[in-house]
Every structure is written in C-alpha cells, then in structure tokens.
Amino acid sequence: MTLLFFSKDRPLQLDAALRSWNRHCRDAATTRVTVLYRASTSRFASLYRRLLQEHPEADFVQEGDFRRDLLVLLRGQDYVLFAVDDTVVVRDFALAGIAGTLHQNPDALGFSLRLGRNTPYCYSMNHAQKPPDFQSLPGGLLKFRWPGAAFDFGY
C-alpha cells in the first residue's frame, strides 16, 4: 500500500501530517510514503528540503507536470491512500486491515478514515448533512453508497 501526500507551499502542515501519520499508523513502517509537492518560492523549496532530511521514511517528489507525475506514482499500486498536507491523524489504525476490507468488498470504491456516524455536519458548506444508510461490517466499519449521498458523503 502507498500513502500519497499532496502539498503546495505548506511544509509546516506537512510536517505535522507526517508526524501524526507515523504516530498513529500501526503499520507505517510497511507502507510506502510519498509526498508530491510544489514550492512556489525558494524559501518554500528550502523548507521542503529540510523536511526531506527530517522524514527519511518518505519519498519526496517535486511536482513538474501534475498529471504525469501522479500517473507515474500510481503505476503498479493496488491500494493508495490519498492525503493532503493538513491531514492530522488522531487515532491508531492499521492499513493492513483497510486493505483487507477493500479486498473483501470488491464493490467498494474506497475507504474513508474520517466519515461515519460522527459526521452530521459539512463544515466546508456550513450545512447539516444527513448521513447515508450504512451497512455494518465486521470490526465496527460502515459501508455506504456514495452516489446521491449528501455533501461530504457524496463527493
């Protein structure tokens, strides 16, 4: 499994994201971590170079052509976890369990570590959202159909 962080001009946020990932992902050592980043100034570029030294567990790829770079990074990957540089992980989890769940549910498009019964409000739209009808899976996991779902559950 691969974790792919996207970052543009936010090395401080990325540092926090990587630290929270390493703290809470129980199988982080077995996961390929890649950062696709873009720096618009030499100052940001120098800060990303510093992060590269502070996070040897991650491969840093400077963005050239986003589409081309992304396709190269995705080549040959069965499972990819996408994250942005301001992602903060707050609870322990294991990616092996997520990959197993996806494998056992071949009709699943993806897996969310943030959406569930605890998400009755869409902050980006400043609006209450009706959670979809959930199907319970082993381990306390929830499955839902995202087409036609409201706000965060439907994008």
mmCIF file of C-alpha atoms in Angstrom:
data_model
loop_
_atom_site.group_PDB
_atom_site.id
_atom_site.type_symbol
_atom_site.label_atom_id
_atom_site.label_comp_id
_atom_site.label_asym_id
_atom_site.label_seq_id
_atom_site.Cartn_x
_atom_site.Cartn_y
_atom_site.Cartn_z
ATOM 1 C CA MET A 1 0.000 0.000 0.000
ATOM 2 C CA THR A 2 1.122 3.534 -0.721
ATOM 3 C CA LEU A 3 0.312 6.742 1.128
ATOM 4 C CA LEU A 4 0.466 9.741 -1.179
ATOM 5 C CA PHE A 5 0.510 13.210 0.354
ATOM 6 C CA PHE A 6 -0.134 16.280 -1.801
ATOM 7 C CA SER A 7 1.463 19.524 -0.654
ATOM 8 C CA LYS A 8 1.913 23.005 -2.050
ATOM 9 C CA ASP A 9 3.680 25.717 -0.063
ATOM 10 C CA ARG A 10 2.724 24.201 3.295
ATOM 11 C CA PRO A 11 5.764 22.458 4.747
ATOM 12 C CA LEU A 12 4.742 23.147 8.367
ATOM 13 C CA GLN A 13 1.378 21.460 7.870
ATOM 14 C CA LEU A 14 3.043 18.594 6.031
ATOM 15 C CA ASP A 15 5.452 18.066 8.916
ATOM 16 C CA ALA A 16 2.515 17.755 11.338
ATOM 17 C CA ALA A 17 0.725 15.393 8.947
ATOM 18 C CA LEU A 18 3.765 13.126 8.626
ATOM 19 C CA ARG A 19 4.354 13.124 12.388
ATOM 20 C CA SER A 20 0.721 12.253 13.135
ATOM 21 C CA TRP A 21 0.828 9.518 10.484
ATOM 22 C CA ASN A 22 3.944 7.962 11.994
ATOM 23 C CA ARG A 23 2.477 8.189 15.479
ATOM 24 C CA HIS A 24 -0.902 6.589 14.732
ATOM 25 C CA CYS A 25 -0.465 4.204 11.796
ATOM 26 C CA ARG A 26 0.439 0.899 13.421
ATOM 27 C CA ASP A 27 1.943 -0.483 10.213
ATOM 28 C CA ALA A 28 3.526 2.732 8.922
ATOM 29 C CA ALA A 29 6.909 1.016 8.571
ATOM 30 C CA THR A 30 5.489 -1.322 5.906
ATOM 31 C CA THR A 31 3.833 1.453 3.907
ATOM 32 C CA ARG A 32 5.431 3.380 1.074
ATOM 33 C CA VAL A 33 5.029 7.094 1.865
ATOM 34 C CA THR A 34 5.374 9.577 -0.976
ATOM 35 C CA VAL A 35 4.967 13.344 -0.963
ATOM 36 C CA LEU A 36 4.164 15.070 -4.246
ATOM 37 C CA TYR A 37 4.971 18.695 -3.536
ATOM 38 C CA ARG A 38 5.243 22.051 -5.192
ATOM 39 C CA ALA A 39 7.150 25.053 -3.869
ATOM 40 C CA SER A 40 6.413 28.441 -5.417
ATOM 41 C CA THR A 41 9.401 30.225 -3.854
ATOM 42 C CA SER A 42 12.978 29.360 -2.974
ATOM 43 C CA ARG A 43 12.087 29.747 0.721
ATOM 44 C CA PHE A 44 9.400 27.062 0.480
ATOM 45 C CA ALA A 45 11.781 24.866 -1.542
ATOM 46 C CA SER A 46 14.390 25.111 1.215
ATOM 47 C CA LEU A 47 11.804 24.180 3.846
ATOM 48 C CA TYR A 48 10.756 21.118 1.838
ATOM 49 C CA ARG A 49 14.440 20.122 1.553
ATOM 50 C CA ARG A 50 14.645 20.321 5.339
ATOM 51 C CA LEU A 51 11.574 18.076 5.671
ATOM 52 C CA LEU A 52 13.187 15.612 3.296
ATOM 53 C CA GLN A 53 16.041 15.275 5.810
ATOM 54 C CA GLU A 54 13.722 15.113 8.844
ATOM 55 C CA HIS A 55 11.456 12.460 7.281
ATOM 56 C CA PRO A 56 13.674 9.827 5.648
ATOM 57 C CA GLU A 57 10.703 7.420 5.666
ATOM 58 C CA ALA A 58 9.053 9.490 2.918
ATOM 59 C CA ASP A 59 9.978 9.867 -0.728
ATOM 60 C CA PHE A 60 9.661 13.497 -1.798
ATOM 61 C CA VAL A 61 8.830 14.129 -5.453
ATOM 62 C CA GLN A 62 8.851 17.695 -6.696
ATOM 63 C CA GLU A 63 5.886 18.272 -8.963
ATOM 64 C CA GLY A 64 6.637 19.006 -12.593
ATOM 65 C CA ASP A 65 3.538 18.017 -14.550
ATOM 66 C CA PHE A 66 0.884 17.019 -12.006
ATOM 67 C CA ARG A 67 -0.995 14.515 -14.165
ATOM 68 C CA ARG A 68 2.126 12.817 -15.469
ATOM 69 C CA ASP A 69 3.758 12.737 -12.033
ATOM 70 C CA LEU A 70 0.637 11.295 -10.422
ATOM 71 C CA LEU A 71 0.232 8.566 -13.029
ATOM 72 C CA VAL A 72 3.872 7.526 -12.584
ATOM 73 C CA LEU A 73 3.443 7.381 -8.793
ATOM 74 C CA LEU A 74 0.258 5.310 -9.077
ATOM 75 C CA ARG A 75 1.673 2.799 -11.552
ATOM 76 C CA GLY A 76 1.582 -0.738 -10.170
ATOM 77 C CA GLN A 77 -0.165 0.190 -6.911
ATOM 78 C CA ASP A 78 -3.130 -1.900 -5.781
ATOM 79 C CA TYR A 79 -4.142 0.388 -2.911
ATOM 80 C CA VAL A 80 -3.376 4.084 -2.472
ATOM 81 C CA LEU A 81 -4.265 6.297 0.467
ATOM 82 C CA PHE A 82 -4.532 9.925 -0.644
ATOM 83 C CA ALA A 83 -3.928 12.670 1.915
ATOM 84 C CA VAL A 84 -3.345 16.399 1.834
ATOM 85 C CA ASP A 85 -0.728 18.254 3.806
ATOM 86 C CA ASP A 86 -3.128 19.430 6.505
ATOM 87 C CA THR A 87 -4.343 15.920 7.347
ATOM 88 C CA VAL A 88 -3.925 15.134 11.026
ATOM 89 C CA VAL A 89 -4.364 11.555 12.220
ATOM 90 C CA VAL A 90 -5.805 11.416 15.733
ATOM 91 C CA ARG A 91 -6.431 7.692 16.352
ATOM 92 C CA ASP A 92 -4.485 4.495 15.861
ATOM 93 C CA PHE A 93 -5.297 2.366 12.810
ATOM 94 C CA ALA A 94 -3.681 -0.262 10.586
ATOM 95 C CA LEU A 95 -3.607 -0.111 6.807
ATOM 96 C CA ALA A 96 -3.444 -3.895 6.523
ATOM 97 C CA GLY A 97 -6.966 -4.077 7.938
ATOM 98 C CA ILE A 98 -8.171 -1.440 5.495
ATOM 99 C CA ALA A 99 -6.622 -3.270 2.539
ATOM 100 C CA GLY A 100 -8.218 -6.497 3.763
ATOM 101 C CA THR A 101 -11.627 -4.848 3.997
ATOM 102 C CA LEU A 102 -11.298 -3.442 0.472
ATOM 103 C CA HIS A 103 -10.233 -6.850 -0.800
ATOM 104 C CA GLN A 104 -13.267 -8.488 0.869
ATOM 105 C CA ASN A 105 -15.592 -5.849 -0.639
ATOM 106 C CA PRO A 106 -14.652 -5.699 -4.343
ATOM 107 C CA ASP A 107 -17.630 -3.409 -5.000
ATOM 108 C CA ALA A 108 -16.078 -0.747 -2.732
ATOM 109 C CA LEU A 109 -14.610 2.296 -4.422
ATOM 110 C CA GLY A 110 -12.616 3.413 -1.414
ATOM 111 C CA PHE A 111 -12.280 3.704 2.331
ATOM 112 C CA SER A 112 -12.651 6.837 4.447
ATOM 113 C CA LEU A 113 -10.860 7.283 7.747
ATOM 114 C CA ARG A 114 -12.964 10.334 8.643
ATOM 115 C CA LEU A 115 -16.574 9.837 7.547
ATOM 116 C CA GLY A 116 -19.097 7.968 9.664
ATOM 117 C CA ARG A 117 -21.948 8.454 12.080
ATOM 118 C CA ASN A 118 -19.809 11.122 13.710
ATOM 119 C CA THR A 119 -20.122 13.412 10.679
ATOM 120 C CA PRO A 120 -23.584 15.065 10.767
ATOM 121 C CA TYR A 121 -22.264 18.450 9.636
ATOM 122 C CA CYS A 122 -20.422 19.564 6.493
ATOM 123 C CA TYR A 123 -18.115 22.377 7.588
ATOM 124 C CA SER A 124 -16.948 23.343 4.100
ATOM 125 C CA MET A 125 -20.578 24.006 3.085
ATOM 126 C CA ASN A 126 -21.669 25.225 6.547
ATOM 127 C CA HIS A 127 -24.626 22.879 6.412
ATOM 128 C CA ALA A 128 -26.068 19.911 8.271
ATOM 129 C CA GLN A 129 -25.750 16.678 6.320
ATOM 130 C CA LYS A 130 -27.857 13.575 6.554
ATOM 131 C CA PRO A 131 -25.614 10.536 6.866
ATOM 132 C CA PRO A 132 -26.383 7.868 4.285
ATOM 133 C CA ASP A 133 -27.873 4.486 5.113
ATOM 134 C CA PHE A 134 -24.983 2.476 6.490
ATOM 135 C CA GLN A 135 -24.411 -1.254 6.244
ATOM 136 C CA SER A 136 -22.416 -2.544 9.225
ATOM 137 C CA LEU A 137 -19.285 -4.571 8.528
ATOM 138 C CA PRO A 138 -17.123 -6.549 10.965
ATOM 139 C CA GLY A 139 -14.843 -4.502 13.185
ATOM 140 C CA GLY A 140 -17.283 -1.613 13.553
ATOM 141 C CA LEU A 141 -16.796 -0.490 9.952
ATOM 142 C CA LEU A 142 -19.553 1.083 7.889
ATOM 143 C CA LYS A 143 -20.326 0.729 4.206
ATOM 144 C CA PHE A 144 -22.487 3.135 2.181
ATOM 145 C CA ARG A 145 -23.310 4.118 -1.380
ATOM 146 C CA TRP A 146 -21.822 7.492 -2.177
ATOM 147 C CA PRO A 147 -23.699 8.373 -5.422
ATOM 148 C CA GLY A 148 -26.531 10.658 -4.369
ATOM 149 C CA ALA A 149 -25.282 10.997 -0.792
ATOM 150 C CA ALA A 150 -25.282 14.445 0.804
ATOM 151 C CA PHE A 151 -22.285 16.779 0.987
ATOM 152 C CA ASP A 152 -19.152 15.110 2.430
ATOM 153 C CA PHE A 153 -20.557 11.628 1.827
ATOM 154 C CA GLY A 154 -21.167 12.256 -1.871
ATOM 155 C CA TYR A 155 -18.072 13.891 -3.273
#
